mmCIF file of C-alpha atoms and ligand atoms in Angstrom:
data_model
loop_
_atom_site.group_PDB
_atom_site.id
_atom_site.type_symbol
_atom_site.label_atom_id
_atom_site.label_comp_id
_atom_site.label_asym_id
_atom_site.label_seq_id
_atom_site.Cartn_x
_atom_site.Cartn_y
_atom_site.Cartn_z
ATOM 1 C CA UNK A 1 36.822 -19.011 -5.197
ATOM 2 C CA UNK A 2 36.513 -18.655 -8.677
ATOM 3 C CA UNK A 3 33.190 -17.056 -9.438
ATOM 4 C CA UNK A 4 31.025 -16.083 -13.405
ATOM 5 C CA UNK A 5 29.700 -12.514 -13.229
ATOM 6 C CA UNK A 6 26.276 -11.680 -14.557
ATOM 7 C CA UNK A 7 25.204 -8.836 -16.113
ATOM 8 C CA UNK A 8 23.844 -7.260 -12.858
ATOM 9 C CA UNK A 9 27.504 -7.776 -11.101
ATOM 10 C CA UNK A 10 26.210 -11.040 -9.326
ATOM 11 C CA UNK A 11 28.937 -13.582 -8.617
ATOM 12 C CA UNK A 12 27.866 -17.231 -8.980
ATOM 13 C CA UNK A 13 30.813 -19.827 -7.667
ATOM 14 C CA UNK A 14 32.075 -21.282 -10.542
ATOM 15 C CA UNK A 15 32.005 -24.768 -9.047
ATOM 16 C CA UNK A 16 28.942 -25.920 -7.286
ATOM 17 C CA UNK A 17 27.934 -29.265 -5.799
ATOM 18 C CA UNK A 18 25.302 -31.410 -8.372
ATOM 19 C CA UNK A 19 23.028 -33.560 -6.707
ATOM 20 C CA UNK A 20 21.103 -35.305 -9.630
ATOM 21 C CA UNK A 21 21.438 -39.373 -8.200
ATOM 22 C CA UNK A 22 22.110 -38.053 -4.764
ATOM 23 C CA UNK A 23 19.297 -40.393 -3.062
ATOM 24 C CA UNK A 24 16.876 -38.838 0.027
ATOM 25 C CA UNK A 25 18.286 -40.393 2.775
ATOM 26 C CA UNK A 26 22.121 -38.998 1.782
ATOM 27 C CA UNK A 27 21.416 -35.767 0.563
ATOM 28 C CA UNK A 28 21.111 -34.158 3.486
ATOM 29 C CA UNK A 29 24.239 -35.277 4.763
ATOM 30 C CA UNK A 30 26.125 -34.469 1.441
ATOM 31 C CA UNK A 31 24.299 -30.431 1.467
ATOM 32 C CA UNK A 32 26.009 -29.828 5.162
ATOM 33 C CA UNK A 33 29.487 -31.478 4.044
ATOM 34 C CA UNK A 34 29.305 -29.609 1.131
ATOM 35 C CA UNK A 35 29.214 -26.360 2.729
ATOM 36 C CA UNK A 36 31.334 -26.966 6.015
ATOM 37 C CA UNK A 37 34.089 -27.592 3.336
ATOM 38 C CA UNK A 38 33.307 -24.745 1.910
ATOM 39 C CA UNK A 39 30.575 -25.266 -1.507
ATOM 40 C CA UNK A 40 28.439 -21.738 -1.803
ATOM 41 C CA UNK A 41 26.914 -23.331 -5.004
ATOM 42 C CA UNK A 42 24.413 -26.352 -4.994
ATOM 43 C CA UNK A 43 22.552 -27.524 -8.470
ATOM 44 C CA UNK A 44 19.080 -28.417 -7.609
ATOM 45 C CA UNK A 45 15.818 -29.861 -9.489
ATOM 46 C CA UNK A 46 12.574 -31.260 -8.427
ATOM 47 C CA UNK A 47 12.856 -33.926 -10.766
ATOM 48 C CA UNK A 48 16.099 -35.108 -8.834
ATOM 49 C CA UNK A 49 13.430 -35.891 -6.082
ATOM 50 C CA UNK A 50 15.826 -34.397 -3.045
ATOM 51 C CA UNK A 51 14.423 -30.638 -2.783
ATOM 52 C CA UNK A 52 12.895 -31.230 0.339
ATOM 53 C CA UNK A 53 16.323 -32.728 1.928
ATOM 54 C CA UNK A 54 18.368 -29.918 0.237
ATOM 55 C CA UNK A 55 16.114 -27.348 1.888
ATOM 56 C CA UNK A 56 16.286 -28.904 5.455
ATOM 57 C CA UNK A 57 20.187 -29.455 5.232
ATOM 58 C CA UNK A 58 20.489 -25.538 3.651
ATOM 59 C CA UNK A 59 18.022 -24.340 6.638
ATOM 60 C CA UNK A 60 20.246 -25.940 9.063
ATOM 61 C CA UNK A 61 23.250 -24.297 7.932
ATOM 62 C CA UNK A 62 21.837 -20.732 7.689
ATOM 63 C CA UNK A 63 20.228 -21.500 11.256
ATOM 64 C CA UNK A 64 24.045 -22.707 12.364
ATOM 65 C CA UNK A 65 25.166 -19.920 11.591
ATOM 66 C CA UNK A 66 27.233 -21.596 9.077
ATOM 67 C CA UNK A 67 26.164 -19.777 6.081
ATOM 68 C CA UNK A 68 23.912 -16.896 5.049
ATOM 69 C CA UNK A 69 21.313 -17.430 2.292
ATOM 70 C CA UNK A 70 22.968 -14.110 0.279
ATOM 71 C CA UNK A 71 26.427 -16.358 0.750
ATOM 72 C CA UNK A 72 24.658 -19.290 -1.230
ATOM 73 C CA UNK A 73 23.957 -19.757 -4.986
ATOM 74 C CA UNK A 74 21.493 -21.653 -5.631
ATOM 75 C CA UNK A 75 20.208 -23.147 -8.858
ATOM 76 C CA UNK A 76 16.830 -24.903 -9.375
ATOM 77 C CA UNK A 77 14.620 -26.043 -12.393
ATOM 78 C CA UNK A 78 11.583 -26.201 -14.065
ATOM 79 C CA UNK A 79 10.605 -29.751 -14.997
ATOM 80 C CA UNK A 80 9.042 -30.541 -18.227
ATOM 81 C CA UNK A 81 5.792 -30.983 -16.931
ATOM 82 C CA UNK A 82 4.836 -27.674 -15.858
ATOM 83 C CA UNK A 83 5.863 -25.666 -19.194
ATOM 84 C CA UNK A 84 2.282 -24.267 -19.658
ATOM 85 C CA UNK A 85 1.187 -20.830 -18.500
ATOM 86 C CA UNK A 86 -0.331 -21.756 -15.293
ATOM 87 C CA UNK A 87 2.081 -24.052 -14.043
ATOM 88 C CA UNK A 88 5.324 -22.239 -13.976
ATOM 89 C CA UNK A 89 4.965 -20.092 -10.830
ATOM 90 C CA UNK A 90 3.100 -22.883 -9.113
ATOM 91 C CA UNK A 91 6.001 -25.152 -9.600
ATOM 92 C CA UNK A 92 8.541 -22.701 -8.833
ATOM 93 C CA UNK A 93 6.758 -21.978 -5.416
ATOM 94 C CA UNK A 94 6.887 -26.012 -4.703
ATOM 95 C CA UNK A 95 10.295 -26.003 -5.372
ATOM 96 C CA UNK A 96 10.919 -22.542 -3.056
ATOM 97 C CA UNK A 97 8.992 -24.151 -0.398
ATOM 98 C CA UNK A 98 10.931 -27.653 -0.786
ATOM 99 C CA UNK A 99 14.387 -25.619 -0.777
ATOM 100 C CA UNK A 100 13.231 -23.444 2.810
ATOM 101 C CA UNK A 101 13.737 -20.029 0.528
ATOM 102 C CA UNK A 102 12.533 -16.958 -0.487
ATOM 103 C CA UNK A 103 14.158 -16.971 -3.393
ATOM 104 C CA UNK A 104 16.441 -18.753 -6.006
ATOM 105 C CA UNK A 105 19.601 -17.184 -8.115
ATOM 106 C CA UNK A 106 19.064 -19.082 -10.940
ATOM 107 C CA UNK A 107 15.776 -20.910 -12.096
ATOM 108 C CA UNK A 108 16.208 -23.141 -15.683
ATOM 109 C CA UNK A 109 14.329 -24.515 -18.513
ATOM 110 C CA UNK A 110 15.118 -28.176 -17.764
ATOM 111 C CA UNK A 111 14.764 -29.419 -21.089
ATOM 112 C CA UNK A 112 13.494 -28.221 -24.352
ATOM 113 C CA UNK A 113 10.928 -30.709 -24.157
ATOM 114 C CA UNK A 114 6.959 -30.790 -22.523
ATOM 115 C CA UNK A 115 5.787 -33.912 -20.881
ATOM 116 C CA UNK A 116 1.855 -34.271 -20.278
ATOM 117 C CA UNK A 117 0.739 -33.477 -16.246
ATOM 118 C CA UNK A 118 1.794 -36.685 -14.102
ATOM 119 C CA UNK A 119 3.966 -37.961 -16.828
ATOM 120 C CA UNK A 120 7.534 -38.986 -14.862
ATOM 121 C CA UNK A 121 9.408 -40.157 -18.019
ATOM 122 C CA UNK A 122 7.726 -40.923 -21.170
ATOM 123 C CA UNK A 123 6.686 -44.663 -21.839
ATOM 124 C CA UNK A 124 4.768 -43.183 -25.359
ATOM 125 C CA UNK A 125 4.557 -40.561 -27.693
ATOM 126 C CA UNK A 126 1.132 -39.756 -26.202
ATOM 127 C CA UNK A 127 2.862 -38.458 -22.673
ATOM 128 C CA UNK A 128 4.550 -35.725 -24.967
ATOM 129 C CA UNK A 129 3.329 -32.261 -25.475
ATOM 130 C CA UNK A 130 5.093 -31.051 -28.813
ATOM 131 C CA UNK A 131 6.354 -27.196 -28.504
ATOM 132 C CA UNK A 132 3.890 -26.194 -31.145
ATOM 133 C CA UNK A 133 1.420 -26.972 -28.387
ATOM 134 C CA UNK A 134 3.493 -25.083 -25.207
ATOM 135 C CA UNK A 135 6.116 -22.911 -27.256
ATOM 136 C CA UNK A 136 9.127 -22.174 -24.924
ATOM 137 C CA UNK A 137 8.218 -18.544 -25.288
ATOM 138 C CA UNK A 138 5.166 -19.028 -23.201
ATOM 139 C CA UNK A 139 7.168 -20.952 -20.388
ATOM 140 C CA UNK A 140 9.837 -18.129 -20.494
ATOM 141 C CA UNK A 141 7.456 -15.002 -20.060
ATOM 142 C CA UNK A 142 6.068 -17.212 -16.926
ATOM 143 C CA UNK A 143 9.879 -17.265 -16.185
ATOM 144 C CA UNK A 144 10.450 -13.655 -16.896
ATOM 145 C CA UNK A 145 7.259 -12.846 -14.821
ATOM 146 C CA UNK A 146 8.652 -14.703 -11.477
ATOM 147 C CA UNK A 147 12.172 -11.971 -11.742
ATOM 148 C CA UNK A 148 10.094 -9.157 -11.693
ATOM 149 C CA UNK A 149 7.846 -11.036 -8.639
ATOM 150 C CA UNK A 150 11.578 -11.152 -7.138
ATOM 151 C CA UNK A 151 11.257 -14.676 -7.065
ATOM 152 C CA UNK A 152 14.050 -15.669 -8.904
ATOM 153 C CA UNK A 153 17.342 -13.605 -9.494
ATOM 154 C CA UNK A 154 18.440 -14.990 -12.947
ATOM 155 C CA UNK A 155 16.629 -17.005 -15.573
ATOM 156 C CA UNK A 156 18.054 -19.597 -17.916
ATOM 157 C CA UNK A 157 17.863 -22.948 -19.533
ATOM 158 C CA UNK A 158 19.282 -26.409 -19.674
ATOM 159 C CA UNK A 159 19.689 -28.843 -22.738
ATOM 160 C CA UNK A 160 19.786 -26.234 -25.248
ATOM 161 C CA UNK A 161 21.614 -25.998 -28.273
ATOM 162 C CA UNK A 162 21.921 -23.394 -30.664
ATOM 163 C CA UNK A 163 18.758 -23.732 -32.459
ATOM 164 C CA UNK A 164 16.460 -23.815 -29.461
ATOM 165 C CA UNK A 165 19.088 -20.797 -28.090
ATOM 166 C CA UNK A 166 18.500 -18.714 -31.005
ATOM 167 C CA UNK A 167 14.496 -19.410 -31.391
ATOM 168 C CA UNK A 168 14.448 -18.115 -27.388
ATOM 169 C CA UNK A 169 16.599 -15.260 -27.727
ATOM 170 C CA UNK A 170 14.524 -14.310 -30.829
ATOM 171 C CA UNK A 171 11.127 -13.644 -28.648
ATOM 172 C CA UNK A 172 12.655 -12.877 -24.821
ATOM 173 C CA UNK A 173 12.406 -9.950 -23.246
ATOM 174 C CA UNK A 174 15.676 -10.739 -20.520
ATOM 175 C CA UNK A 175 18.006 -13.284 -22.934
ATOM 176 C CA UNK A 176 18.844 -16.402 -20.932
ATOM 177 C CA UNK A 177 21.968 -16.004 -19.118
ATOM 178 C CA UNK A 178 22.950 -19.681 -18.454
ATOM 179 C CA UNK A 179 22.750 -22.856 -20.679
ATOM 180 C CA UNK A 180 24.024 -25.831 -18.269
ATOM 181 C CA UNK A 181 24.767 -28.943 -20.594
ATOM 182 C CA UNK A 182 26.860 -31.749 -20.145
ATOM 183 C CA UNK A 183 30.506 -31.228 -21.023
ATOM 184 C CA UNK A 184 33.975 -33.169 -20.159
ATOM 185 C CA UNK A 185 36.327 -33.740 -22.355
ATOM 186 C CA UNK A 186 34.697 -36.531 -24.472
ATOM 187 C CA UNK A 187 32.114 -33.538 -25.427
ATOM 188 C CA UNK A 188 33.470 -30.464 -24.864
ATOM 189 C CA UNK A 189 30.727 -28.652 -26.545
ATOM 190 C CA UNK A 190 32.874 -26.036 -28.163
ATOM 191 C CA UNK A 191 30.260 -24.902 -31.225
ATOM 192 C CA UNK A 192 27.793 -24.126 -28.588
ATOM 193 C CA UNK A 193 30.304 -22.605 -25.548
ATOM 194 C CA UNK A 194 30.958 -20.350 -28.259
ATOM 195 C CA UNK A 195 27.520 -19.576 -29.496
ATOM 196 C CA UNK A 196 26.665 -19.115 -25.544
ATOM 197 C CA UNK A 197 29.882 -16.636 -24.957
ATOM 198 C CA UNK A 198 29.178 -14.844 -28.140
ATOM 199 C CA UNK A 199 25.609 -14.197 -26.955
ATOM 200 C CA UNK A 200 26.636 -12.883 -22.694
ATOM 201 C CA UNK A 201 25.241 -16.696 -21.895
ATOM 202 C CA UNK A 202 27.142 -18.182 -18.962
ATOM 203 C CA UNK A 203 27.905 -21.983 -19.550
ATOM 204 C CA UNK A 204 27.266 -24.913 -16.344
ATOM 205 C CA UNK A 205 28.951 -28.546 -17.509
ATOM 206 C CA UNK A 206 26.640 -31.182 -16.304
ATOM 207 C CA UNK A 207 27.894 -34.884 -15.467
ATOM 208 C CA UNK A 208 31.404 -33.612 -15.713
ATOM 209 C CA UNK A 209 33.068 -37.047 -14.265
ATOM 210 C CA UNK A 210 30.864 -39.127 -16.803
ATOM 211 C CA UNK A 211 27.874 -39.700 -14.205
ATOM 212 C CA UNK A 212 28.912 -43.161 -14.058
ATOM 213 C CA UNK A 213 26.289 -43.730 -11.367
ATOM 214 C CA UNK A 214 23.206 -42.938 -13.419
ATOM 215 C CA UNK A 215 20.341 -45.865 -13.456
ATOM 216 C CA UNK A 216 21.735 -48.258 -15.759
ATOM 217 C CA UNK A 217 18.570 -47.833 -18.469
ATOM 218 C CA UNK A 218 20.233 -44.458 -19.368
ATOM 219 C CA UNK A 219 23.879 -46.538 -20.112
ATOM 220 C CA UNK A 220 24.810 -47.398 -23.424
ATOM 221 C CA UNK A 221 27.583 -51.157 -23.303
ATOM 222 C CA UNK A 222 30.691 -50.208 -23.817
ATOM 223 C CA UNK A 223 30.366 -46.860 -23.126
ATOM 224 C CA UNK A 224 33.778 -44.820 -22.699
ATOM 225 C CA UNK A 225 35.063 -43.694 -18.757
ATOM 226 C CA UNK A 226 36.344 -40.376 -18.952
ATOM 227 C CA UNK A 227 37.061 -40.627 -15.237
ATOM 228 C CA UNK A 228 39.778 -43.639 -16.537
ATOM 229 C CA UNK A 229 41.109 -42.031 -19.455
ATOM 230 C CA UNK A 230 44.654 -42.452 -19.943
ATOM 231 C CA UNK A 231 45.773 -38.923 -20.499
ATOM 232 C CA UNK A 232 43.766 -37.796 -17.702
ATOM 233 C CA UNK A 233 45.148 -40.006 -15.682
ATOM 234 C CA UNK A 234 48.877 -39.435 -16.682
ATOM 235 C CA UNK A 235 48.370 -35.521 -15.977
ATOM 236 C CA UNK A 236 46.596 -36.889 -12.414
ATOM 237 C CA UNK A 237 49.868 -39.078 -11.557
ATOM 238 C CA UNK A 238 52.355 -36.001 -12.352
ATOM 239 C CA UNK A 239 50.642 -33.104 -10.348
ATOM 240 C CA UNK A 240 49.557 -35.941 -7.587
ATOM 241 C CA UNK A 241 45.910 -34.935 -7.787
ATOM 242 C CA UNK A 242 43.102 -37.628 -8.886
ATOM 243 C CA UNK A 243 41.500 -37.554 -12.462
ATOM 244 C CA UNK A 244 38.254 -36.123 -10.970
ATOM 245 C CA UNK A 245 39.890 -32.696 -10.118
ATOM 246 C CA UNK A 246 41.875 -32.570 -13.562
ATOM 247 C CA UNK A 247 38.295 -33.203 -15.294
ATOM 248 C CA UNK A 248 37.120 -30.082 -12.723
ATOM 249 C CA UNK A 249 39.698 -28.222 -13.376
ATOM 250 C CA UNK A 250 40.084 -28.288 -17.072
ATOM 251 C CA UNK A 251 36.175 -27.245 -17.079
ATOM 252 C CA UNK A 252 37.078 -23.918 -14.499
ATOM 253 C CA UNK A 253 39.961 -22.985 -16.858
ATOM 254 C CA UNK A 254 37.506 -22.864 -19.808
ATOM 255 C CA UNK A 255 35.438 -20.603 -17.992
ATOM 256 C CA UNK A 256 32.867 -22.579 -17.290
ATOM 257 C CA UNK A 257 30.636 -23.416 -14.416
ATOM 258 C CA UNK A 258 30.961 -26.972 -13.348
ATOM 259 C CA UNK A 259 28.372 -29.248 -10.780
ATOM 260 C CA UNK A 260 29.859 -32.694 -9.828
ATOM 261 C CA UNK A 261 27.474 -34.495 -8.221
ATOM 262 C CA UNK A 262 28.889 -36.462 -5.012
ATOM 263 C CA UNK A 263 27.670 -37.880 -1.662
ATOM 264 C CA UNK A 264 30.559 -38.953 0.049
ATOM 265 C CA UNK A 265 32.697 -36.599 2.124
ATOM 266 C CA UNK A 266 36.076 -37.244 1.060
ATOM 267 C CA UNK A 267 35.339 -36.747 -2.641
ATOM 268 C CA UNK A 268 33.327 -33.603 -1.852
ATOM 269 C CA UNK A 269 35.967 -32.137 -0.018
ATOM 270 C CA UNK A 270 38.496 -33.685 -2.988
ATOM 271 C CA UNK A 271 36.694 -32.070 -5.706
ATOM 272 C CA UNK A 272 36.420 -28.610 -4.505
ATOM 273 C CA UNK A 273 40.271 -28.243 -3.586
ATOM 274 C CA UNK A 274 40.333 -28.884 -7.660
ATOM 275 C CA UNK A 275 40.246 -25.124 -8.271
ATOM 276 C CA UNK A 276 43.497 -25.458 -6.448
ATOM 277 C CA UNK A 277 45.050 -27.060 -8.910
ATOM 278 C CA UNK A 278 47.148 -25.492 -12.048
ATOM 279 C CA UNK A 279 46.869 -26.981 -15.265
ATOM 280 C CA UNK A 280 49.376 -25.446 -17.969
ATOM 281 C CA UNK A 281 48.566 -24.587 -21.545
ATOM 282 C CA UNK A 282 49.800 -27.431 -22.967
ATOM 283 C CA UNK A 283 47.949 -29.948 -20.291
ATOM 284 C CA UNK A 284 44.737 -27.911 -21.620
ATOM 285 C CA UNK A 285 45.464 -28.336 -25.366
ATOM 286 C CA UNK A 286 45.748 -32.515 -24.820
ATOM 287 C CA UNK A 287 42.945 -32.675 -22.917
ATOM 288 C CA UNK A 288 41.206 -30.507 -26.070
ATOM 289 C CA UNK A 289 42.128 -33.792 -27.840
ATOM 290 C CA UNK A 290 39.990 -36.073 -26.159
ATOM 291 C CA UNK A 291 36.992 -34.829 -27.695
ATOM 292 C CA UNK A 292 34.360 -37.671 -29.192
ATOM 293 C CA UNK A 293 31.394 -35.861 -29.430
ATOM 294 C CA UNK A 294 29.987 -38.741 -26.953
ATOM 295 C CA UNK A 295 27.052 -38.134 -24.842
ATOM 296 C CA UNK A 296 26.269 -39.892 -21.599
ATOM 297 C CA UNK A 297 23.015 -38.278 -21.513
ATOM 298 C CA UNK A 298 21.871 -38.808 -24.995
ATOM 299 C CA UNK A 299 18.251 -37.719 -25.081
ATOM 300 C CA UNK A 300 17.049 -40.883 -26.791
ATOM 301 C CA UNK A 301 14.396 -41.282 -24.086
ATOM 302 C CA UNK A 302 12.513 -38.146 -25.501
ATOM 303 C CA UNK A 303 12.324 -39.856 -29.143
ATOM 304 C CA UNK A 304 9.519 -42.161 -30.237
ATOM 305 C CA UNK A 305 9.253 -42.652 -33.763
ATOM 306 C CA UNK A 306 5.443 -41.387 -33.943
ATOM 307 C CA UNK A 307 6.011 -38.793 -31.517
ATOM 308 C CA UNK A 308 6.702 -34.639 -31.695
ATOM 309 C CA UNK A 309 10.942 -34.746 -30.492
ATOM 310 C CA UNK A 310 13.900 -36.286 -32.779
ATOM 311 C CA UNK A 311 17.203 -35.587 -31.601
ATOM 312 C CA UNK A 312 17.929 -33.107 -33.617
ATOM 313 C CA UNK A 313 15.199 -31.027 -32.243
ATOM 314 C CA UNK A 314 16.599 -31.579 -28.486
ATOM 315 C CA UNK A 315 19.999 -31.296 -29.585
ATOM 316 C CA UNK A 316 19.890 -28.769 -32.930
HETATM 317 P P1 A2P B 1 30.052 -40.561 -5.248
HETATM 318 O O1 A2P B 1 28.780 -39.783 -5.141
HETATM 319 O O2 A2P B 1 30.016 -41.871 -4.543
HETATM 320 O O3 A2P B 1 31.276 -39.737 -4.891
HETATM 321 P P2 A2P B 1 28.875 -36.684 -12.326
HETATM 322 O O4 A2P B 1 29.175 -35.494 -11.456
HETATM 323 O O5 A2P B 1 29.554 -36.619 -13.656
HETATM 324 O O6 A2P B 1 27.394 -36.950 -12.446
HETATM 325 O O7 A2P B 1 29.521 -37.965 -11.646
HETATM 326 C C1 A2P B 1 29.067 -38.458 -10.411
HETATM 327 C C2 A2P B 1 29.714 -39.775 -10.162
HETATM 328 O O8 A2P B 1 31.131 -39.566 -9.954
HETATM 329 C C3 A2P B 1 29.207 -40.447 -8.911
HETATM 330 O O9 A2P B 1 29.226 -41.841 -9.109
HETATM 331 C C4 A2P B 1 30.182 -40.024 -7.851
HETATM 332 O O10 A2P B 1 30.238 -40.969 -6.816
HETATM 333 C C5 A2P B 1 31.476 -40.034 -8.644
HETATM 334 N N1 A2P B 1 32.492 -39.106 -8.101
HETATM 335 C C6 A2P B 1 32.294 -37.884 -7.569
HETATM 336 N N2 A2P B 1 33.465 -37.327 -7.224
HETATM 337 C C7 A2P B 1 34.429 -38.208 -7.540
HETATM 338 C C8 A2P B 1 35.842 -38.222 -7.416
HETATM 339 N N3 A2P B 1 36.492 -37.194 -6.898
HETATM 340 N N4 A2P B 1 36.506 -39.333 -7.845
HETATM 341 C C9 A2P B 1 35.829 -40.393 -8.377
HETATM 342 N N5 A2P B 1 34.503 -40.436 -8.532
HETATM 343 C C10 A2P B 1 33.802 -39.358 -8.110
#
């Protein structure tokens, strides 16, 4: 299994099963699949609204004797509502308590972004909380504090670019060690994979197969399938694999960490047996051609035009 090492020797499996859009009700099912085929990596948040299924299908398996908690990574985050002081470690214990552990490997910084208490998604600029108000630094010593309470093994963030990077890494005491954003080939994020490697920050790719299933409010028409692109299809057809594990695989032979999200068993199974798969030089230089610079997740639903986010903030 192809693993990322941290700076304390920790091994997290490079490939891990996402479960943003994974519905209660099919979670469950999807968490046990996942790891009777062999997954020691699952991507969780609250906001996803499955933590409680993820924890009952993960107790199971450690209780089966399938697994062992130390043979699992697992990933949560912090949503965007709890950035201030007081609410980090009491939404970190929710989610603990949700999952059925003691502990998480890696807790993130969902999104460079603070939402007012009770806020799901923002309807105004008045359910936004600029980060003049809650500065990230505040949210990260909360962060920091929960490692040394041995709550949390590693510390990180999600939907950072470089800016919001460097302005974190300019008042931490422990520097982030993971940024997960999304990446495929259509945006491959190479300015910031860089930035990340240059600076010992480990790299997840979010919606790595184009999250085609996300609620249709967060789909721009037209929008390109990276799943159906032609090249990725032509290298699928030669090596008899399907597009999904070339997309997989192309992101583990950058050196990335990469969570597709899936609920049904033969794809699970599928998309593992990706890391099986070799994909030459050249394959990896074409596929380096595909880049757009196109987001799926584009941020816009942060932005109001009296309110304290632009996209260049989220995505600077
Ligand atoms: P399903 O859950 O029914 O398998 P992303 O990881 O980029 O968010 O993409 C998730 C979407 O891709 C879901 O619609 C998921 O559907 C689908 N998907 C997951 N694995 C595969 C695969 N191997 N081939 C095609 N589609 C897949």
């Amino acid at each position: 299994m192809q693993t990322l090492k941290f700076k304390n020797n920790d091994l997290m499996p490079a490939l891990g099963l996402g479960t943003w859009k994974s519905e209660p009700g099919e979670v469950y099912s999807s968490v046990k699949t996942a790891i009777k085929e062999g997954y020691r990596h699952i991507d969780c948040a609250p906001i996803y609204g499955n933590e409680k299924e993820i924890g009952q299908a993960l107790a199971e398996c450690i209780s089966e004797g399938i697994v062992s908690r130390a043979d699992m990574w697992i990933t949560s985050k912090l949503w965007n509502t709890s950035h201030a002081k007081s609410d980090v470690i009491p939404a970190l214990q929710q989610t603990l308590n949700d999952l059925q552990t003691e502990y998480l490997d890696l807790f993130l910084i969902h999104w460079p972004i603070s939402l007012k208490k009770g806020v799901f998604f923002p309807q105004s600029a008045n359910d936004l909380i600029s980060l003049e108000e809650i500065p990230i630094s505040e949210t990260w010593s909360e962060m920091e504090k929960a490692v040394e309470l041995g709550l949390i093994k590693h510390i990180g963030v999600s939907n950072f670019g470089k800016k919001n990077l460097e302005s974190l890494i300019s008042t931490a005491t422990i520097i982030p060690e993971m940024n997960q954003v999304e990446s495929h080939p259509y945006l491959q994020q190479e300015k910031l994979f860089s930035f990340c490697k240059s600076n010992n920050i480990h790299f997840t790719a979010y919606s790595p197969l184009g999250s085609t299933d996300r609620p249709e409010v967060l789909k721009a028409e037209n929008e390109p399938r990276v799943l159906d692109d032609v090249l990725i299809g032509e290298i699928s057809k030669s090596k008899h694999v399907t597009p999904a594990q070339v997309l997989l695989k192309w992101a583990l032979n950058r050196g990335t960490s990469v969570i597709p999200k899936s609920t049904n068993p033969g794809r699970i199974a599928q998309n593992l047996k990706a890391e099986k798969l070799k994909l030459s030089n050249e394959d990896m230089e074409k596929i380096a051609e595909l880049e757009k610079g196109y987001r799926y997740v584009s941020g816009q639903f942060w932005v109001f035009d009296d309110g304290p986010y632009t996209l260049e903030d989220v995505w600077a």
